[in-house]
CSV table of C-alpha atoms and ligand atoms in Angstrom, one decimal:
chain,number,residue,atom,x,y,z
A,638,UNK,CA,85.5,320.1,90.7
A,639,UNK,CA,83.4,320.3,87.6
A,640,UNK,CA,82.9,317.3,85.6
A,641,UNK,CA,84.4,317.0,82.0
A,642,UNK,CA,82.7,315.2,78.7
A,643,UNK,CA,84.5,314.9,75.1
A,644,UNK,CA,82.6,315.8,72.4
A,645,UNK,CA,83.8,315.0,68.7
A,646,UNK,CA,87.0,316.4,69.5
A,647,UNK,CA,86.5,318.9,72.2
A,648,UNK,CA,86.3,318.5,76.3
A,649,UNK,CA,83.7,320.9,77.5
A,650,UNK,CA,82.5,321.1,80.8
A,651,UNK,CA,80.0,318.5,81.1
A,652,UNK,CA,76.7,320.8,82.2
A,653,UNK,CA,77.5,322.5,78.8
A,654,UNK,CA,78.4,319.5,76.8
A,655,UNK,CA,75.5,318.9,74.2
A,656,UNK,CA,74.6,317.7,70.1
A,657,UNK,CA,73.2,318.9,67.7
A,658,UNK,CA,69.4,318.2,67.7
A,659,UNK,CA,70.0,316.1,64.3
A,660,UNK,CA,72.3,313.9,65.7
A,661,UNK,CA,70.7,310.1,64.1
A,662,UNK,CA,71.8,309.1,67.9
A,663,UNK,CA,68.6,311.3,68.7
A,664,UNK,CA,66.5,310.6,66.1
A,665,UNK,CA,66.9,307.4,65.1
A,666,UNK,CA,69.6,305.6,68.4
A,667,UNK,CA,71.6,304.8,65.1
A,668,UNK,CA,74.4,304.4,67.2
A,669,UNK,CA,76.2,302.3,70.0
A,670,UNK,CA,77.9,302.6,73.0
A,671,UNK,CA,80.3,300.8,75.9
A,672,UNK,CA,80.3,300.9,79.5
A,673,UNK,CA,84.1,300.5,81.0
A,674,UNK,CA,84.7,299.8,84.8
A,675,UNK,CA,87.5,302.3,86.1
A,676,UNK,CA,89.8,301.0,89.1
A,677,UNK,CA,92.8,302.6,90.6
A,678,UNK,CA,92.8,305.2,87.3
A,679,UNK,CA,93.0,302.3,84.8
A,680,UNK,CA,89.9,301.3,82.3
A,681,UNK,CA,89.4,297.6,83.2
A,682,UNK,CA,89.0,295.1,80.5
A,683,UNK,CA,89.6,298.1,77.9
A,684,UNK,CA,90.9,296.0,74.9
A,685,UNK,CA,88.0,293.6,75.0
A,686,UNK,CA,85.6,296.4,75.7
A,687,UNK,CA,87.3,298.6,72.6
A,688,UNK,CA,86.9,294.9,70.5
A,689,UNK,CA,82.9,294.6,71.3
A,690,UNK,CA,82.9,298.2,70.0
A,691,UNK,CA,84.8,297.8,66.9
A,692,UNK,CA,82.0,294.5,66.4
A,693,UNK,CA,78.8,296.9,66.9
A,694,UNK,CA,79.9,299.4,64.5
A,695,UNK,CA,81.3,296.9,62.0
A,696,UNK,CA,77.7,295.0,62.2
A,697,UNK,CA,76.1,298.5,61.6
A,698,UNK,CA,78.2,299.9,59.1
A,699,UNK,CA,78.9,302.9,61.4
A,700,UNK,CA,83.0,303.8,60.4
A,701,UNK,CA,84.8,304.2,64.3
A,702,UNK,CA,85.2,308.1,64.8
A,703,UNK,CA,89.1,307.8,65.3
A,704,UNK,CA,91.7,304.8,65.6
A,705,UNK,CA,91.7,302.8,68.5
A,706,UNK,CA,95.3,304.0,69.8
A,707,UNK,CA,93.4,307.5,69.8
A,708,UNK,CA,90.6,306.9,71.6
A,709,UNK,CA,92.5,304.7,74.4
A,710,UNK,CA,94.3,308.4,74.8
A,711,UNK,CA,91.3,310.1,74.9
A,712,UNK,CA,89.7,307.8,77.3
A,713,UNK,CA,92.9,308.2,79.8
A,714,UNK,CA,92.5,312.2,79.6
A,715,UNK,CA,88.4,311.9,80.6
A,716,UNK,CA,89.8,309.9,83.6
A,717,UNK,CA,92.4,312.3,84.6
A,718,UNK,CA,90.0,315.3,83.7
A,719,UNK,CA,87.4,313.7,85.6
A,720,UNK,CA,90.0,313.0,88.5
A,721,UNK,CA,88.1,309.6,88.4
A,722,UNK,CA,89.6,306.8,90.7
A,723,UNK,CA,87.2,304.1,90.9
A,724,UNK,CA,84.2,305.0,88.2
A,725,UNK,CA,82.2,304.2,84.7
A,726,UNK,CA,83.4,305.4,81.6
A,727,UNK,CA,80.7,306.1,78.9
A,728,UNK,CA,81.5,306.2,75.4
A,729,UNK,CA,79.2,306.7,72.5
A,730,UNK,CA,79.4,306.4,69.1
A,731,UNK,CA,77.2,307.7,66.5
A,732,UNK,CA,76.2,307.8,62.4
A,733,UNK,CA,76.3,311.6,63.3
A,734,UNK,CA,74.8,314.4,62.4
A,735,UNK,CA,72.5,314.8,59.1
A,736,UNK,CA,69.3,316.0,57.8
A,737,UNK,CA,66.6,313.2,58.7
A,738,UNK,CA,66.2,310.5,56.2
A,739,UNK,CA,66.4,306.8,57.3
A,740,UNK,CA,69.3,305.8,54.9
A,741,UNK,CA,72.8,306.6,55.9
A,742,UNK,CA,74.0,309.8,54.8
A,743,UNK,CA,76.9,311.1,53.0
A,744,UNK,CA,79.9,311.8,53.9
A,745,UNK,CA,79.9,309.7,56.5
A,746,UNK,CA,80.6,311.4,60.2
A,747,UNK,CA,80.6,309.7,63.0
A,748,UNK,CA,80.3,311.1,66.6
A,749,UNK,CA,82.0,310.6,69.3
A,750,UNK,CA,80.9,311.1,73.4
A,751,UNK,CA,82.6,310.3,76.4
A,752,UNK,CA,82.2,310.8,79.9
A,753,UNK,CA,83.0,309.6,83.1
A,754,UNK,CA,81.8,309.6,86.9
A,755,UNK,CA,83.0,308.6,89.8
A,756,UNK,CA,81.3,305.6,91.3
A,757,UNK,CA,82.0,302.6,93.5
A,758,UNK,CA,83.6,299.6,93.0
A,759,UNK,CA,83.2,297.2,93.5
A,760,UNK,CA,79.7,297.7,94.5
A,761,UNK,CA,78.8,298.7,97.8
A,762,UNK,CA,77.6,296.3,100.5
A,763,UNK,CA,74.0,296.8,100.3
A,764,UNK,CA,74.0,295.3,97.1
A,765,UNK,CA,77.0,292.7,97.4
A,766,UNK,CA,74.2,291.7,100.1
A,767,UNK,CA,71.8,290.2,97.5
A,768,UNK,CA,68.8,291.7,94.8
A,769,UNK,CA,65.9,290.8,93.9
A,770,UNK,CA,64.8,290.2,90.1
A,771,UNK,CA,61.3,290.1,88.3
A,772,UNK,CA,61.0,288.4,84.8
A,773,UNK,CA,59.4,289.8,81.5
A,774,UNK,CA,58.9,288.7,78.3
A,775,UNK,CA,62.3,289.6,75.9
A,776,UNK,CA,60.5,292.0,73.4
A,777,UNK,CA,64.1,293.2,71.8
A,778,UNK,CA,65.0,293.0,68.1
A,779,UNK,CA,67.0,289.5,66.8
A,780,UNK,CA,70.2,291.6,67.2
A,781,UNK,CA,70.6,291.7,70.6
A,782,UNK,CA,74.8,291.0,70.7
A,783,UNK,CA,75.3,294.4,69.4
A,784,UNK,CA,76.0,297.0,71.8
A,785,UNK,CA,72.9,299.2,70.4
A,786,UNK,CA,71.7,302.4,72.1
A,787,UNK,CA,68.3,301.5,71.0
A,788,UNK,CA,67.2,300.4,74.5
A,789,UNK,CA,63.8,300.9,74.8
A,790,UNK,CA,63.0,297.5,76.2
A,791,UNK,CA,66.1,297.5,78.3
A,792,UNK,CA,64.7,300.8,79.8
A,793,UNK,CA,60.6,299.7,80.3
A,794,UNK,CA,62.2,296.3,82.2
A,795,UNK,CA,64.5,298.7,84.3
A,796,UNK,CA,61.9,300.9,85.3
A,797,UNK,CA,59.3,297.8,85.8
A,798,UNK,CA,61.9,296.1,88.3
A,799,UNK,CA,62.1,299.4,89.8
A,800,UNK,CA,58.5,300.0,90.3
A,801,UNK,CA,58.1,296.4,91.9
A,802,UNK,CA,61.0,297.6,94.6
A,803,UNK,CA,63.3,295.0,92.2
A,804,UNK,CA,67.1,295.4,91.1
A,805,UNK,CA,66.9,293.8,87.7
A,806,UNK,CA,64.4,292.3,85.3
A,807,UNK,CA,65.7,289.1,83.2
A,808,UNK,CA,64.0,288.2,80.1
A,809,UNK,CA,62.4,285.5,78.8
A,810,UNK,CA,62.2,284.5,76.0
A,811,UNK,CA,59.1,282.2,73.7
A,812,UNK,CA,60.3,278.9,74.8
A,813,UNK,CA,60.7,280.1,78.7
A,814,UNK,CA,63.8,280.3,78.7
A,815,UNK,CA,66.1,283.2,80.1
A,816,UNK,CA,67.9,285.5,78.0
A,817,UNK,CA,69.6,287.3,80.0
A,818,UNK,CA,68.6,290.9,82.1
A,819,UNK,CA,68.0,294.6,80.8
A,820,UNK,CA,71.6,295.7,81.8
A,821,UNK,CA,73.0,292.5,83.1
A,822,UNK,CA,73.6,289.0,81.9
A,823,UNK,CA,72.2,285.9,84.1
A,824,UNK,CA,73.5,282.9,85.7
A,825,UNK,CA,72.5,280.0,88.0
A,826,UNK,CA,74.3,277.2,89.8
A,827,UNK,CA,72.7,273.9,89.5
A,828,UNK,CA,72.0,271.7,92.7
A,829,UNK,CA,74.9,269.8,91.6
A,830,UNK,CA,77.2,273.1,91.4
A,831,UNK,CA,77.7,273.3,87.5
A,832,UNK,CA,77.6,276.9,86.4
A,833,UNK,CA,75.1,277.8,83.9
A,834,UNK,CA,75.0,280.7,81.1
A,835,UNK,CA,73.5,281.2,77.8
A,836,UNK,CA,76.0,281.0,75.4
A,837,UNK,CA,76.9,284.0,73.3
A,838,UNK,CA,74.1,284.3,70.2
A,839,UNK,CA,72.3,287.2,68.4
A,840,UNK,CA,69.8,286.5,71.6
A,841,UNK,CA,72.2,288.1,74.6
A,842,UNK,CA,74.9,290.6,74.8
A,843,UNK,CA,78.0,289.0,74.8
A,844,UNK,CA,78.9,290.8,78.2
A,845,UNK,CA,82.8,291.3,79.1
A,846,UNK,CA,82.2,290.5,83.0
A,847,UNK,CA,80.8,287.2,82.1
A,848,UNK,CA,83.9,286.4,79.8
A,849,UNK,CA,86.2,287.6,83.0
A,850,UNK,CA,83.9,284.8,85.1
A,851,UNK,CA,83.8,282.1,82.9
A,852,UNK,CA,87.7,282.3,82.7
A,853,UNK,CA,87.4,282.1,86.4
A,854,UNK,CA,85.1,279.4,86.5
A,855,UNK,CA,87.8,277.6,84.3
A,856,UNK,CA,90.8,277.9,86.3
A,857,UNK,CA,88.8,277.3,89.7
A,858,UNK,CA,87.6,274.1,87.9
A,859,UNK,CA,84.3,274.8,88.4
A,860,UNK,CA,82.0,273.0,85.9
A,861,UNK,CA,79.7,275.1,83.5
A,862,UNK,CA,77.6,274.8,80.8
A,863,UNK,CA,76.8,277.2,78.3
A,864,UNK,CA,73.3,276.6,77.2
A,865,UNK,CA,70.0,278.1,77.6
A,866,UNK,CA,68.0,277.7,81.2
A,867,UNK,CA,64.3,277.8,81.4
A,868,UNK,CA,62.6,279.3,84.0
A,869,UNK,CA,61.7,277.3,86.1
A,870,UNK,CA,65.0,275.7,86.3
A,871,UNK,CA,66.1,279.1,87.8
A,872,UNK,CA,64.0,279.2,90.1
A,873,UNK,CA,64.5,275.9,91.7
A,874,UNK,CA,68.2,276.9,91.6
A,875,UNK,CA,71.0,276.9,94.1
A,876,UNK,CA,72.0,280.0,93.3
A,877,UNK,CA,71.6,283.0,90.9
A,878,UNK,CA,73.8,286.0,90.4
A,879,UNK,CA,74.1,288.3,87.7
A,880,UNK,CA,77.0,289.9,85.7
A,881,UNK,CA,77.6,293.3,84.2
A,882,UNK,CA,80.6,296.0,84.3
A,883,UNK,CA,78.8,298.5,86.7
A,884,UNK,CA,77.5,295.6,88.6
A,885,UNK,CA,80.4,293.2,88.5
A,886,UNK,CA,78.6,289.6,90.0
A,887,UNK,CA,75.8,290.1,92.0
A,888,UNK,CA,73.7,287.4,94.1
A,889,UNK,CA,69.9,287.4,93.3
A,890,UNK,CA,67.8,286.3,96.4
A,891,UNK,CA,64.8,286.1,94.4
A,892,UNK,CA,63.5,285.2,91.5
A,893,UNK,CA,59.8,286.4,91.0
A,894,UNK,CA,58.2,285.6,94.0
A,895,UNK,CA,60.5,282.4,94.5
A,896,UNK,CA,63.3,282.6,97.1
A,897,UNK,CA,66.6,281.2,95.9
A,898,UNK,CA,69.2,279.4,98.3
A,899,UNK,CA,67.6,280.1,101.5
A,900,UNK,CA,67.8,284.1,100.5
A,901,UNK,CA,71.5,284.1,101.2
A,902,UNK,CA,74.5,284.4,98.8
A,903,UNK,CA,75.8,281.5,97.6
A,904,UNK,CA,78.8,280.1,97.8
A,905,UNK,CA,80.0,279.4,94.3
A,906,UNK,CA,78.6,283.1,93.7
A,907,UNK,CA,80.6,284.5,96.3
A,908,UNK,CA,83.6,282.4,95.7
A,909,UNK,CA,83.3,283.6,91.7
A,910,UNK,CA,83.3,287.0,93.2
A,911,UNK,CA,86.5,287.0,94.8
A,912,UNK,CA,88.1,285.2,91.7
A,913,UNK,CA,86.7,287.9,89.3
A,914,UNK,CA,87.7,290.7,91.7
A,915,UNK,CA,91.4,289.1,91.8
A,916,UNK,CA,91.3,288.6,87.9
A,917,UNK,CA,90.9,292.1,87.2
A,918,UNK,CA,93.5,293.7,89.2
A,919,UNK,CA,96.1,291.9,87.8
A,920,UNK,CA,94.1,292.1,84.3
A,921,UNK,CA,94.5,295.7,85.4
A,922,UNK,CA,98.1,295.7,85.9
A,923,UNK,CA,98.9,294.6,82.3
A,924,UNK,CA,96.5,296.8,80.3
A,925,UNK,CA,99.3,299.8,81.3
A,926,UNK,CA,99.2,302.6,78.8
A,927,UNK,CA,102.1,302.2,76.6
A,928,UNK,CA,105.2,304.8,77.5
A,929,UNK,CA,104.2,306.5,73.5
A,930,UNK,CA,100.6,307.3,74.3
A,931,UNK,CA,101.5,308.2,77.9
A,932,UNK,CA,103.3,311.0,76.3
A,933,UNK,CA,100.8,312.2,73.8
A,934,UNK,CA,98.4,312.1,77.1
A,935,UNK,CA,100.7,314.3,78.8
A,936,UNK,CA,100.3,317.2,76.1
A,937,UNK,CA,96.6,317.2,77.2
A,938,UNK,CA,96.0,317.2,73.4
A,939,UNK,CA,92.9,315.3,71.8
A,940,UNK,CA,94.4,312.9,69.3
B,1700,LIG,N1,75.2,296.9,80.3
B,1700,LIG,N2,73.5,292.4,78.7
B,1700,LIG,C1,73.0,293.6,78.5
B,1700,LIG,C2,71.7,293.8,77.8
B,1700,LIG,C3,73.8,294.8,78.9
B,1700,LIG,O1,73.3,296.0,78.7
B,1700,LIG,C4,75.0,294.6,79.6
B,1700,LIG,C5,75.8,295.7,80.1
B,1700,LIG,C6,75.4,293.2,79.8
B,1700,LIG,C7,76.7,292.9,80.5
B,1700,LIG,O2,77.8,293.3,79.7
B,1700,LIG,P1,79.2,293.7,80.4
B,1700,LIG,O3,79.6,292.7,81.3
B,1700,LIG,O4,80.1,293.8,79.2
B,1700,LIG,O5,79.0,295.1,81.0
B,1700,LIG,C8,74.7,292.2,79.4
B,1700,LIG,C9,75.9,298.1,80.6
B,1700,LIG,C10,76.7,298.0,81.8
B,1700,LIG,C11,75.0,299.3,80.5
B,1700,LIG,O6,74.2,299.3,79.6
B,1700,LIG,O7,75.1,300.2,81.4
């Protein structure tokens, strides 16, 4: 079955889906984007996800390319198109196209991408099994809780972990403290099992899986603390996972060189797993399309 992208207001087959070469997403990643878990058919989490959007383009003065109620439709028909059970939903928004000149141009008009794949979920054993993670120095712009496609740092960690047989790279920031990793944010549980996280700020994405965990957290009365962790506090950890929507909560093993909880999952990790894993299904459950939009979808009609 071939795979099926929108394209401001078409769905194309996705090998022939393209933009146009001015595209300020291409020349300048004016734009941003959201990653959305897909379980059983349903976009998990959509209306927080769809809220972080409306935030990124708001902070950038980018105008949303159609109304939310729209693009909840048009995200339903990518799934069905895409026959996509359990999978990642990619959506992009853009300033559009224009001839190049850094100031925004007029009329404003904004592009719009989506695509999905299949992929699974949660994710498979090998990696539920534990990762490893290297550190780097946070070299991003002060504007990091925008979903920006800039990601040029995000990308040079990635392929660093990679290169050193790693799953992730967490940042660090001047002070030695984490931020928070290139596609993920990062957590530790103290020896005296209080959850740690860097509280929201212009330094970290304000990730949707980590919201879904620390309402977990809550009702499992589990003690956290938002605040920054240094370094080395990580690494003489209990435990360390890591959050994300393509990654849901994963253990890290290692930190560096250092070895964290004996090299096994921990428990609180696991334990936040289960309760994050439970929290979306029935999360799941209410997010139902309502019956209106269901019928628009059944038109096959872009909106
Ligand atoms: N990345 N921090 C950064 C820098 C991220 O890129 C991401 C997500 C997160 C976690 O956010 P969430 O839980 O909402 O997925 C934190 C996505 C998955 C990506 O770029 O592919």
């Amino acid at each position: 079955m071939s795979r099926i992208a929108y394209v401001n207001g078409r769905y194309i087959p996705h090998h022939q889906a393209s933009v146009h070469i001015e595209d300020r997403g291409y020349q300048f990643a004016d734009g941003v984007y959201e990653v959305m878990a897909v379980m059983d058919g349903e976009p998990i989490d959509e209306d927080l996800h769809l809220n972080r959007l409306e935030r990124s383009l708001s902070e950038l003065r980018i105008e949303s390319a159609m109304a939310r109620a729209s693009l909840r439709v048009v995200l339903r028909e990518i799934i069905r198109r895409n026959r996509i059970r359990d999978g990642i939903l990619y959506l992009q928004m853009t300033r559009g196209v224009a001839r190049r000149d850094h100031a925004f141009p007029t009329p404003r008009q904004t592009a719009l991408v989506i695509t999905a794949r299949p992929a699974t979920l949660p994710p498979p054993d090998a990696l539920r099994a534990g990762i490893h993670v290297i550190t780097l120095p946070d070299l991003r712009w002060k504007r990091c809780d925008i979903k920006a496609i800039a990601l040029l740092p995000n990308v040079l960690a990635k392929q660093q972990a990679r290169e050193a047989g790693a799953y992730e790279a967490w940042f660090v920031d001047a002070s030695g403290h984490v931020t928070e990793g290139s596609a993920a944010n990062a957590w530790i549980v103290t020896r005296e099992g209080i959850l740690v996280t860097r509280p929201v700020s212009s330094k970290i994405l304000g990730g949707i899986t980590r919201l879904g965990v620390l309402k977990a957290a809550a009702e499992e009365g589990i003690p956290v603390e938002e605040r920054p962790f240094h370094l080395d506090e990580a690494k003489t950890a209990a435990e360390a996972f890591l959050t994300s929507t393509t990654a849901f909560l994963l253990p890290v093993l290692k930190i560096d060189d250092k070895v964290i909880g004996g090299g096994k999952p921990g428990k609180v990790t696991e334990r936040l797993f289960q309760l994050y894993l439970a929290e979306i299904k029935t999360n799941k459950k209410r997010k139902r399309i309502p019956h209106e939009e269901k019928a628009a979808l059944s038109t096959g009609n872009p909106v």
